[in-house]
Amino acid sequence: MTSTAGNAPAIPAPGFSDATRDAQRAFRAILDALSHPTQRYPLNGPAHPPAALGSGLAAVALTVLDEDSTVWLGGALDDREVAAWLDFHTGARRVGAASADFVFAAPASLPALGSLRLGTDEAPHLSTTAVLDVRGCQGMGSFTAEGPGINGSTTFNAPWADGRFAEQWRANTAVFPRGVDLLLVDADEISALPRTTRLAPAPTDGQEAEQCTSR
Amino acid sequence: MSTALPGYNVGYLDEQTKRMIRRALLKAVAIPGFQVPFASREVPMPRGWGTGGVQVTASIIGGDDVLKVIDQGADDTTNAVSIRSFFAKVTGASTTTCTEDATIIQTRHRIPEAVLREGQIMVYQVPIPEPLRFLEPREAETRRMHALEEYGLIYVKLYEDIAKYGHIATTYAYPVMVNGRYLMDPSPTPSFDNPKLHQSPALHLYGAGREKRIYAVPPYTDVVSLGFEDHPFEPQRFEQPCAVCGSTGVYLDEIITDDAGGVMYACSDTDHCERAAALASAHIDDLEEARA
């Protein structure tokens, strides 16, 4: 058996152990997260995902991606093992970040939100969903969040948010109904920021948001 | 572990169809009130019998869900019973008639009397998703009107009601503004139920199978029924209590009792009515016991 895929194994690791039920559970976690922005929901992925992807991102990929969708992989996620695994399990076409339905990236490799597909006024649903890998982020970012799905307002810790995020997100909410939706995926948890969530820097320690340094 | 009907995928729909509907649902939740197009599939019932709601439910339901299905307010009508048993067969999910026990409630078109809680999902079977459709038949034009937030026409319609009848005569499918941006048809729910949508803790998903649209109202979202300063929105009111359980402040069905004009009014929400009646008779039993 020969492999031309470098470090990618000839046979990709398995996906969900129960494709139907596991995808349903993962989808409900994503739906819950988008319906209740900033709240965290448990997310169970496949047992042996590609190392760079991890269980959480793998669960999201298996749940939302297929031949009808396009994806862009950023930074460390853009490796051969991940690509081969996604090709095998989802068939999603890989395209440039500016035209992808789904963008998978770590905070450092996420393109500016305004450069992603925002949809149009007539078809705002044709916008990118950015799936952010927030594993191991240690920043101090903290916001007060309000908008649909949030009862009043809530404090939202965003250790992954770098200095440019607050302004980018403000611009993203300002173009509503156009805009990018953000899924924040940890190893086994998911939270989300739909384009309707308004963020204001939390009036706490007065700390500048630190860049996520994990990768 | 739940067992589903052999020969069918769990949830009836194939996985790719579910993913397509799920992607539409996620965008619908992110853009409250906006109608997301989707590739509506055939399900084992005719279009117009709730195929949109069935496809939404099939895409979200899992083995640990508890499903309630109501037709108007009733759990025991043909459509409600068959959809409930359909999902029991193809998903293995358990079913209930009790509003509080349900995690997913599929409906045409009432919202139950019991207050919904966070975590519950309402799924509506929608016949005509476009609130402007009878004012502007062209789809390309209504899309542009939504894009431009050009909603003058709907106010003219409500104004014409006032000019003709002295009040806004729309009693169902009463138009609402969602999150201050999108005009939305709350499906033909009676206007009595409109206030329940405003800042509701539950998630509301709307599926229109024939018209191939999905839209949503997330929890804790402003849903304002349209009105004028001098003619504000007024939900329907009922003067009399339910003839069966005695509840007041609930939506009542008119039931013709003879051919001499006799009528009675009873709860449309059968689950609410049964439990209110049981509570009332238990109370009477208690009183009689105390007297004895």
Short mmCIF file of C-alpha atoms in Angstrom, two decimals:
data_model
loop_
_atom_site.label_atom_id
_atom_site.label_comp_id
_atom_site.label_asym_id
_atom_site.label_seq_id
_atom_site.Cartn_x
_atom_site.Cartn_y
_atom_site.Cartn_z
CA MET A 1 0.00 0.00 0.00
CA THR A 2 1.45 3.37 -0.96
CA SER A 3 0.41 6.74 0.28
CA THR A 4 1.03 9.98 -1.55
CA ALA A 5 -0.49 12.00 1.27
CA GLY A 6 2.68 12.40 3.31
CA ASN A 7 1.80 12.13 6.99
CA ALA A 8 -1.84 11.29 6.22
CA PRO A 9 -2.62 7.67 6.95
CA ALA A 10 -3.79 5.60 3.96
CA ILE A 11 -7.07 4.88 5.70
CA PRO A 12 -8.54 7.92 7.53
CA ALA A 13 -9.55 7.51 11.16
CA PRO A 14 -13.24 6.70 11.74
CA GLY A 15 -15.87 9.42 12.05
CA PHE A 16 -18.76 9.29 14.50
CA SER A 17 -19.25 5.82 15.99
CA ASP A 18 -23.00 6.24 15.33
CA ALA A 19 -23.23 8.58 12.32
CA THR A 20 -26.93 9.35 12.70
CA ARG A 21 -27.35 9.73 16.45
CA ASP A 22 -23.99 11.37 17.15
CA ALA A 23 -24.56 13.93 14.39
CA GLN A 24 -28.01 14.68 15.81
CA ARG A 25 -26.57 15.27 19.28
CA ALA A 26 -23.78 17.44 17.91
CA PHE A 27 -26.26 19.43 15.84
CA ARG A 28 -28.45 20.09 18.87
CA ALA A 29 -25.38 21.38 20.73
CA ILE A 30 -24.64 23.77 17.83
CA LEU A 31 -28.30 24.83 17.60
CA ASP A 32 -28.48 25.36 21.37
CA ALA A 33 -25.26 27.38 21.28
CA LEU A 34 -26.50 29.65 18.47
CA SER A 35 -29.90 30.04 20.17
CA HIS A 36 -28.27 30.94 23.50
CA PRO A 37 -25.22 32.98 22.50
CA THR A 38 -22.24 32.85 24.91
CA GLN A 39 -23.59 29.80 26.79
CA ARG A 40 -21.45 26.66 26.62
CA TYR A 41 -22.84 23.28 25.59
CA PRO A 42 -21.12 19.87 25.74
CA LEU A 43 -20.04 18.54 22.38
CA ASN A 44 -19.03 14.93 21.80
CA GLY A 45 -16.96 14.08 18.76
CA PRO A 46 -15.38 10.99 17.24
CA ALA A 47 -12.96 9.03 19.45
CA HIS A 48 -9.90 9.35 17.20
CA PRO A 49 -10.08 12.61 15.25
CA PRO A 50 -7.08 14.01 13.37
CA ALA A 51 -4.79 15.51 16.00
CA ALA A 52 -4.88 19.04 14.60
CA LEU A 53 -8.68 19.04 14.42
CA GLY A 54 -9.50 17.56 17.80
CA SER A 55 -12.78 16.05 18.90
CA GLY A 56 -14.89 19.23 19.05
CA LEU A 57 -14.01 20.64 15.63
CA ALA A 58 -14.32 17.16 14.15
CA ALA A 59 -17.85 16.87 15.52
CA VAL A 60 -18.84 20.20 13.96
CA ALA A 61 -17.23 19.26 10.64
CA LEU A 62 -19.03 15.90 10.46
CA THR A 63 -22.33 17.56 11.36
CA VAL A 64 -22.42 20.52 8.97
CA LEU A 65 -20.13 19.65 6.06
CA ASP A 66 -20.93 17.57 2.98
CA GLU A 67 -20.57 17.67 -0.82
CA ASP A 68 -22.92 20.66 -0.96
CA SER A 69 -20.75 22.88 1.20
CA THR A 70 -17.36 24.52 0.90
CA VAL A 71 -14.72 24.88 3.57
CA TRP A 72 -11.45 26.71 4.19
CA LEU A 73 -8.89 25.47 6.69
CA GLY A 74 -6.67 28.03 8.39
CA GLY A 75 -3.26 27.83 10.07
CA ALA A 76 -2.46 24.55 11.81
CA LEU A 77 -5.75 23.01 10.68
CA ASP A 78 -4.59 23.12 7.08
CA ASP A 79 -2.64 19.88 7.25
CA ARG A 80 -2.77 16.76 5.14
CA GLU A 81 -4.27 14.51 7.75
CA VAL A 82 -7.18 16.90 8.37
CA ALA A 83 -7.71 17.44 4.65
CA ALA A 84 -7.70 13.71 3.88
CA TRP A 85 -10.03 13.02 6.80
CA LEU A 86 -12.50 15.74 5.72
CA ASP A 87 -12.33 14.59 2.09
CA PHE A 88 -13.14 11.03 3.11
CA HIS A 89 -15.90 11.74 5.62
CA THR A 90 -17.58 14.88 4.26
CA GLY A 91 -16.57 15.47 0.64
CA ALA A 92 -16.74 19.20 1.29
CA ARG A 93 -14.86 21.18 -1.35
CA ARG A 94 -11.94 23.29 -0.13
CA VAL A 95 -11.97 26.85 -1.46
CA GLY A 96 -10.46 30.21 -0.57
CA ALA A 97 -11.42 31.84 2.72
CA ALA A 98 -13.30 34.65 1.00
CA SER A 99 -15.80 32.31 -0.64
CA ALA A 100 -16.15 29.44 1.84
CA ASP A 101 -19.42 28.47 3.54
CA PHE A 102 -17.42 27.37 6.57
CA VAL A 103 -14.08 28.66 7.74
CA PHE A 104 -12.23 26.51 10.28
CA ALA A 105 -9.40 28.42 11.95
CA ALA A 106 -7.62 29.26 15.19
CA PRO A 107 -7.89 32.87 16.41
CA ALA A 108 -4.48 33.76 14.99
CA SER A 109 -5.21 32.32 11.56
CA LEU A 110 -8.77 33.65 11.26
CA PRO A 111 -8.95 36.18 8.41
CA ALA A 112 -10.48 39.57 9.21
CA LEU A 113 -14.23 38.98 9.59
CA GLY A 114 -14.99 41.70 7.05
CA SER A 115 -12.99 39.82 4.40
CA LEU A 116 -15.21 36.75 4.69
CA ARG A 117 -18.46 36.25 2.82
CA LEU A 118 -21.12 38.40 4.48
CA GLY A 119 -24.10 37.51 2.30
CA THR A 120 -26.24 40.14 0.60
CA ASP A 121 -29.19 42.19 1.84
CA GLU A 122 -31.51 39.92 -0.13
CA ALA A 123 -29.72 36.70 0.83
CA PRO A 124 -27.98 37.30 4.16
CA HIS A 125 -28.02 33.53 4.83
CA LEU A 126 -25.35 33.05 2.14
CA SER A 127 -22.68 34.16 4.59
CA THR A 128 -19.74 32.37 6.13
CA THR A 129 -19.98 30.49 9.38
CA ALA A 130 -16.59 30.81 11.07
CA VAL A 131 -15.70 27.84 13.24
CA LEU A 132 -13.06 28.99 15.68
CA ASP A 133 -10.68 26.61 17.43
CA VAL A 134 -10.45 28.04 20.96
CA ARG A 135 -8.58 25.18 22.64
CA GLY A 136 -6.03 26.31 25.19
CA CYS A 137 -6.60 30.05 24.89
CA GLN A 138 -5.54 32.02 27.98
CA GLY A 139 -6.36 35.62 27.12
CA MET A 140 -8.23 38.08 29.34
CA GLY A 141 -10.93 39.09 26.86
CA SER A 142 -14.24 39.75 28.57
CA PHE A 143 -17.40 41.31 27.18
CA THR A 144 -20.91 42.21 28.12
CA ALA A 145 -23.17 40.52 25.60
CA GLU A 146 -26.77 41.25 24.67
CA GLY A 147 -29.12 40.44 21.82
CA PRO A 148 -31.56 37.71 20.76
CA GLY A 149 -31.12 34.51 22.74
CA ILE A 150 -29.73 36.33 25.77
CA ASN A 151 -32.08 37.11 28.65
CA GLY A 152 -31.16 40.74 29.29
CA SER A 153 -27.39 40.84 29.20
CA THR A 154 -24.60 38.53 30.28
CA THR A 155 -20.87 38.57 30.92
CA PHE A 156 -18.92 36.66 28.34
CA ASN A 157 -15.33 35.55 28.80
CA ALA A 158 -13.50 35.32 25.50
CA PRO A 159 -9.94 34.19 26.22
CA TRP A 160 -9.45 33.72 22.49
CA ALA A 161 -10.30 37.32 21.56
CA ASP A 162 -7.33 39.33 20.37
CA GLY A 163 -7.04 43.10 20.30
CA ARG A 164 -8.63 43.48 16.86
CA PHE A 165 -11.66 41.32 17.63
CA ALA A 166 -13.88 43.87 19.40
CA GLU A 167 -13.76 46.34 16.53
CA GLN A 168 -14.21 43.61 13.91
CA TRP A 169 -17.22 42.24 15.72
CA ARG A 170 -18.75 45.70 16.10
CA ALA A 171 -18.41 46.14 12.33
CA ASN A 172 -19.89 42.66 11.81
CA THR A 173 -23.02 43.45 13.84
CA ALA A 174 -23.36 46.85 12.17
CA VAL A 175 -23.97 45.34 8.72
CA PHE A 176 -26.93 43.23 9.94
CA PRO A 177 -28.73 41.38 8.37
CA ARG A 178 -25.46 40.60 6.60
CA GLY A 179 -22.59 39.25 8.65
CA VAL A 180 -20.56 36.28 9.80
CA ASP A 181 -21.70 33.86 12.51
CA LEU A 182 -19.09 32.51 14.88
CA LEU A 183 -18.96 29.03 16.44
CA LEU A 184 -16.43 28.80 19.29
CA VAL A 185 -15.31 25.22 19.66
CA ASP A 186 -13.24 23.90 22.56
CA ALA A 187 -12.11 20.27 22.95
CA ASP A 188 -15.52 19.15 24.19
CA GLU A 189 -17.65 22.29 24.40
CA ILE A 190 -19.22 24.75 22.03
CA SER A 191 -20.54 28.28 22.34
CA ALA A 192 -21.51 30.70 19.62
CA LEU A 193 -21.89 34.31 18.59
CA PRO A 194 -24.53 34.85 15.92
CA ARG A 195 -24.33 38.16 14.07
CA THR A 196 -27.12 39.53 16.28
CA THR A 197 -25.08 39.45 19.51
CA ARG A 198 -23.79 42.87 20.53
CA LEU A 199 -20.59 42.93 22.58
CA ALA A 200 -19.23 45.71 24.75
CA PRO A 201 -15.90 45.41 26.57
CA ALA A 202 -16.75 44.38 30.14
CA PRO A 203 -16.04 47.12 32.69
CA THR A 204 -13.81 44.90 34.83
CA ASP A 205 -10.06 45.00 35.49
CA GLY A 206 -9.43 47.35 32.61
CA GLN A 207 -7.13 44.71 31.13
CA GLU A 208 -6.34 44.84 27.47
CA ALA A 209 -7.52 41.73 25.67
CA GLU A 210 -4.53 39.48 25.15
CA GLN A 211 -3.89 37.55 22.03
CA CYS A 212 -4.40 33.83 22.23
CA THR A 213 -0.95 32.30 22.22
CA SER A 214 -1.72 28.60 22.00
CA ARG A 215 -0.91 28.24 18.31
CA MET B 1 -31.27 2.91 23.45
CA SER B 2 -34.15 3.76 21.22
CA THR B 3 -35.11 1.51 18.37
CA ALA B 4 -36.39 2.89 15.10
CA LEU B 5 -38.42 1.34 12.32
CA PRO B 6 -36.30 -1.13 10.31
CA GLY B 7 -35.76 -0.14 6.70
CA TYR B 8 -35.71 3.58 7.46
CA ASN B 9 -32.95 5.89 8.59
CA VAL B 10 -33.41 7.19 12.13
CA GLY B 11 -35.55 10.30 11.75
CA TYR B 12 -36.83 9.14 8.33
CA LEU B 13 -34.81 11.68 6.27
CA ASP B 14 -31.44 10.71 4.82
CA GLU B 15 -28.37 12.24 6.48
CA GLN B 16 -27.54 14.63 3.67
CA THR B 17 -31.06 16.07 3.69
CA LYS B 18 -30.79 16.54 7.44
CA ARG B 19 -27.48 18.37 7.04
CA MET B 20 -29.00 20.67 4.41
CA ILE B 21 -31.97 21.45 6.68
CA ARG B 22 -29.68 21.83 9.69
CA ARG B 23 -27.50 24.37 7.87
CA ALA B 24 -30.67 26.30 6.98
CA LEU B 25 -31.84 26.16 10.61
CA LEU B 26 -28.54 27.57 11.89
CA LYS B 27 -28.78 30.56 9.52
CA ALA B 28 -32.46 31.01 10.40
CA VAL B 29 -31.59 31.29 14.10
CA ALA B 30 -28.74 33.70 13.33
CA ILE B 31 -31.06 36.00 11.31
CA PRO B 32 -34.30 36.09 13.36
CA GLY B 33 -37.40 36.33 11.17
CA PHE B 34 -35.57 35.94 7.84
CA GLN B 35 -36.90 33.20 5.55
CA VAL B 36 -34.08 30.85 4.58
CA PRO B 37 -34.74 28.83 1.41
CA PHE B 38 -34.25 25.07 1.68
CA ALA B 39 -34.66 22.07 -0.61
CA SER B 40 -37.92 20.68 0.73
CA ARG B 41 -38.18 16.89 0.43
CA GLU B 42 -41.12 14.57 0.13
CA VAL B 43 -42.34 13.04 3.36
CA PRO B 44 -45.12 10.49 3.70
CA MET B 45 -47.93 13.03 3.78
CA PRO B 46 -49.29 15.52 1.26
CA ARG B 47 -47.89 19.04 1.01
CA GLY B 48 -50.11 21.26 3.10
CA TRP B 49 -50.40 18.72 5.91
CA GLY B 50 -47.33 19.84 7.78
CA THR B 51 -44.44 18.64 5.63
CA GLY B 52 -42.30 21.65 6.59
CA GLY B 53 -42.80 21.05 10.29
CA VAL B 54 -42.16 17.33 9.86
CA GLN B 55 -38.86 17.97 8.06
CA VAL B 56 -37.71 20.41 10.75
CA THR B 57 -38.67 18.00 13.52
CA ALA B 58 -36.98 15.09 11.72
CA SER B 59 -33.76 17.11 11.48
CA ILE B 60 -33.60 18.06 15.15
CA ILE B 61 -35.17 15.15 17.04
CA GLY B 62 -33.09 12.58 18.90
CA GLY B 63 -33.75 9.47 20.94
CA ASP B 64 -33.86 11.37 24.24
CA ASP B 65 -36.40 13.93 23.04
CA VAL B 66 -40.02 13.96 24.16
CA LEU B 67 -42.34 15.00 21.34
CA LYS B 68 -45.75 16.62 21.58
CA VAL B 69 -47.80 17.34 18.46
CA ILE B 70 -50.87 19.56 18.42
CA ASP B 71 -53.37 20.40 15.72
CA GLN B 72 -54.80 23.75 16.71
CA GLY B 73 -54.65 23.12 20.45
CA ALA B 74 -55.62 19.46 20.33
CA ASP B 75 -53.40 16.42 20.89
CA ASP B 76 -56.10 14.00 19.73
CA THR B 77 -56.91 15.01 16.16
CA THR B 78 -55.98 12.84 13.17
CA ASN B 79 -53.04 14.96 11.97
CA ALA B 80 -51.54 15.29 15.46
CA VAL B 81 -51.94 11.58 16.28
CA SER B 82 -50.43 10.41 12.98
CA ILE B 83 -47.43 12.76 13.11
CA ARG B 84 -46.77 11.73 16.71
CA SER B 85 -46.88 8.02 15.91
CA PHE B 86 -44.80 8.60 12.75
CA PHE B 87 -41.96 10.03 14.84
CA ALA B 88 -42.34 7.40 17.53
CA LYS B 89 -41.83 4.82 14.78
CA VAL B 90 -38.97 6.40 12.84
CA THR B 91 -36.96 7.87 15.72
CA GLY B 92 -37.84 5.86 18.80
CA ALA B 93 -38.35 9.17 20.65
CA SER B 94 -40.98 9.13 23.35
CA THR B 95 -44.14 11.16 22.95
CA THR B 96 -46.38 13.02 25.33
CA THR B 97 -49.44 15.24 25.40
CA CYS B 98 -48.20 17.16 28.44
CA THR B 99 -46.75 20.55 27.45
CA GLU B 100 -44.34 20.75 30.39
CA ASP B 101 -42.85 17.30 29.67
CA ALA B 102 -42.20 17.96 25.98
CA THR B 103 -38.79 19.01 24.64
CA ILE B 104 -40.13 19.48 21.09
CA ILE B 105 -43.67 20.64 20.33
CA GLN B 106 -44.79 20.50 16.71
CA THR B 107 -47.88 22.60 16.08
CA ARG B 108 -50.37 23.98 13.64
CA HIS B 109 -50.87 26.64 14.80
CA ARG B 110 -51.53 27.24 18.49
CA ILE B 111 -48.95 28.01 21.13
CA PRO B 112 -49.86 26.01 24.26
CA GLU B 113 -51.44 27.80 27.24
CA ALA B 114 -48.78 26.53 29.66
CA VAL B 115 -45.80 28.89 29.82
CA LEU B 116 -42.91 27.51 27.75
CA ARG B 117 -39.52 27.11 29.33
CA GLU B 118 -35.93 27.50 28.20
CA GLY B 119 -34.74 24.45 26.27
CA GLN B 120 -38.10 23.69 24.68
CA ILE B 121 -38.40 23.93 20.90
CA MET B 122 -41.62 24.86 19.12
CA VAL B 123 -41.87 23.64 15.51
CA TYR B 124 -44.56 25.30 13.39
CA GLN B 125 -46.13 23.88 10.24
CA VAL B 126 -46.33 26.94 8.02
CA PRO B 127 -48.56 27.14 4.91
CA ILE B 128 -47.58 30.63 3.60
CA PRO B 129 -44.35 31.95 5.13
CA GLU B 130 -44.38 35.30 3.31
CA PRO B 131 -46.37 37.96 5.23
CA LEU B 132 -46.44 40.17 2.14
CA ARG B 133 -47.59 37.45 -0.27
CA PHE B 134 -51.22 38.53 -0.62
CA LEU B 135 -50.14 42.15 -1.05
CA GLU B 136 -47.29 41.43 -3.49
CA PRO B 137 -47.42 38.12 -5.37
CA ARG B 138 -43.92 38.32 -6.88
CA GLU B 139 -41.29 36.48 -4.83
CA ALA B 140 -38.41 38.54 -6.31
CA GLU B 141 -40.22 41.69 -5.22
CA THR B 142 -41.01 40.54 -1.65
CA ARG B 143 -37.37 39.50 -1.18
CA ARG B 144 -36.33 43.00 -2.21
CA MET B 145 -38.90 44.53 0.13
CA HIS B 146 -37.44 42.55 3.04
CA ALA B 147 -33.92 43.59 2.00
CA LEU B 148 -34.91 47.26 1.94
CA GLU B 149 -37.08 46.92 5.06
CA GLU B 150 -39.87 48.33 2.89
CA TYR B 151 -42.92 47.40 4.93
CA GLY B 152 -45.28 50.30 4.17
CA LEU B 153 -47.69 48.00 2.35
CA ILE B 154 -48.52 45.90 5.41
CA TYR B 155 -49.42 49.05 7.36
CA VAL B 156 -51.72 50.11 4.53
CA LYS B 157 -53.42 46.72 4.82
CA LEU B 158 -53.95 47.16 8.55
CA TYR B 159 -55.11 50.76 8.00
CA GLU B 160 -57.67 49.57 5.44
CA ASP B 161 -59.02 47.19 8.08
CA ILE B 162 -59.53 50.15 10.39
CA ALA B 163 -61.10 52.26 7.65
CA LYS B 164 -63.52 49.45 6.74
CA TYR B 165 -64.31 47.84 10.08
CA GLY B 166 -63.23 50.41 12.69
CA HIS B 167 -60.59 48.06 14.06
CA ILE B 168 -57.79 45.81 12.82
CA ALA B 169 -59.77 42.79 11.64
CA THR B 170 -56.84 40.38 11.29
CA THR B 171 -57.29 37.63 13.88
CA TYR B 172 -54.77 35.06 12.71
CA ALA B 173 -51.42 35.21 10.89
CA TYR B 174 -51.18 38.66 12.46
CA PRO B 175 -47.91 40.20 11.20
CA VAL B 176 -45.07 40.72 13.67
CA MET B 177 -41.75 42.55 13.61
CA VAL B 178 -38.91 40.33 14.81
CA ASN B 179 -35.91 41.84 16.57
CA GLY B 180 -36.86 45.22 15.15
CA ARG B 181 -35.87 44.21 11.62
CA TYR B 182 -37.82 41.49 9.80
CA LEU B 183 -41.53 41.40 9.16
CA MET B 184 -42.67 37.85 9.87
CA ASP B 185 -45.80 35.77 9.52
CA PRO B 186 -46.08 33.87 12.81
CA SER B 187 -47.88 31.15 10.75
CA PRO B 188 -51.66 31.23 11.14
CA THR B 189 -51.56 31.25 14.92
CA PRO B 190 -54.51 33.14 16.38
CA SER B 191 -53.45 36.68 17.30
CA PHE B 192 -54.35 35.61 20.85
CA ASP B 193 -51.03 33.72 20.90
CA ASN B 194 -48.86 36.51 19.44
CA PRO B 195 -47.86 38.01 22.82
CA LYS B 196 -46.45 34.62 23.87
CA LEU B 197 -43.72 34.96 21.24
CA HIS B 198 -42.30 38.18 22.67
CA GLN B 199 -39.18 37.41 24.75
CA SER B 200 -40.24 33.74 24.91
CA PRO B 201 -37.66 31.53 26.67
CA ALA B 202 -38.26 28.77 24.08
CA LEU B 203 -36.81 28.48 20.57
CA HIS B 204 -39.38 28.79 17.77
CA LEU B 205 -38.67 27.12 14.40
CA TYR B 206 -40.94 27.55 11.37
CA GLY B 207 -40.99 25.12 8.46
CA ALA B 208 -42.90 25.73 5.23
CA GLY B 209 -42.60 22.54 3.15
CA ARG B 210 -44.52 23.53 0.05
CA GLU B 211 -43.01 27.02 -0.05
CA LYS B 212 -39.53 25.69 0.86
CA ARG B 213 -38.70 28.18 3.60
CA ILE B 214 -37.39 27.88 7.14
CA TYR B 215 -37.33 30.72 9.64
CA ALA B 216 -36.89 31.12 13.37
CA VAL B 217 -37.38 33.21 16.45
CA PRO B 218 -34.58 32.59 18.98
CA PRO B 219 -35.32 32.70 22.71
CA TYR B 220 -35.53 36.12 24.39
CA THR B 221 -36.17 37.98 21.16
CA ASP B 222 -38.43 41.00 20.66
CA VAL B 223 -41.52 40.02 18.67
CA VAL B 224 -43.82 42.99 18.28
CA SER B 225 -47.26 42.72 16.69
CA LEU B 226 -47.81 45.63 14.32
CA GLY B 227 -50.21 48.41 15.25
CA PHE B 228 -50.75 52.15 15.26
CA GLU B 229 -50.46 54.63 18.11
CA ASP B 230 -54.24 55.21 18.08
CA HIS B 231 -55.09 51.62 17.10
CA PRO B 232 -52.55 49.45 18.92
CA PHE B 233 -52.46 45.69 18.48
CA GLU B 234 -55.12 43.98 20.56
CA PRO B 235 -55.08 40.21 20.92
CA GLN B 236 -58.43 38.41 20.85
CA ARG B 237 -60.29 38.21 24.15
CA PHE B 238 -62.99 35.88 25.33
CA GLU B 239 -65.77 36.98 27.66
CA GLN B 240 -66.80 33.59 29.00
CA PRO B 241 -64.81 30.86 30.78
CA CYS B 242 -64.27 27.38 29.30
CA ALA B 243 -67.49 25.34 29.61
CA VAL B 244 -65.52 22.19 30.47
CA CYS B 245 -62.81 23.27 32.92
CA GLY B 246 -63.80 26.83 33.80
CA SER B 247 -60.47 28.37 32.77
CA THR B 248 -60.42 32.05 31.91
CA GLY B 249 -57.88 33.93 29.83
CA VAL B 250 -57.40 30.99 27.46
CA TYR B 251 -58.19 30.52 23.77
CA LEU B 252 -61.64 29.01 23.28
CA ASP B 253 -63.19 27.01 20.43
CA GLU B 254 -66.82 27.62 19.57
CA ILE B 255 -68.71 24.31 19.58
CA ILE B 256 -72.18 24.20 18.02
CA THR B 257 -74.41 22.07 20.27
CA ASP B 258 -77.79 22.01 18.43
CA ASP B 259 -79.52 23.37 15.35
CA ALA B 260 -81.20 26.17 17.31
CA GLY B 261 -78.13 28.37 17.65
CA GLY B 262 -76.90 26.82 20.88
CA VAL B 263 -73.13 27.03 21.36
CA MET B 264 -70.62 26.30 24.04
CA TYR B 265 -67.06 27.53 24.33
CA ALA B 266 -64.31 25.13 25.37
CA CYS B 267 -60.51 25.29 25.59
CA SER B 268 -58.70 24.76 22.30
CA ASP B 269 -55.68 23.43 24.27
CA THR B 270 -56.86 19.94 25.24
CA ASP B 271 -53.88 19.24 27.51
CA HIS B 272 -54.54 22.43 29.49
CA CYS B 273 -58.28 21.69 29.61
CA GLU B 274 -57.91 18.09 30.84
CA ARG B 275 -55.58 19.05 33.63
CA ALA B 276 -57.56 22.13 34.65
CA ALA B 277 -60.74 20.01 34.74
CA ALA B 278 -58.99 17.30 36.80
CA LEU B 279 -57.70 19.96 39.19
CA ALA B 280 -61.17 21.49 39.52
CA SER B 281 -62.86 18.13 40.21
CA ALA B 282 -60.13 17.20 42.73
CA HIS B 283 -60.82 20.50 44.45
CA ILE B 284 -64.56 19.69 44.60
CA ASP B 285 -63.77 16.22 45.99
CA ASP B 286 -61.62 17.85 48.67
CA LEU B 287 -64.44 20.19 49.60
CA GLU B 288 -66.94 17.33 49.82
CA GLU B 289 -64.53 15.26 51.90
CA ALA B 290 -64.04 18.16 54.27
CA ARG B 291 -67.80 18.57 54.58
CA ALA B 292 -68.39 14.84 55.28
#
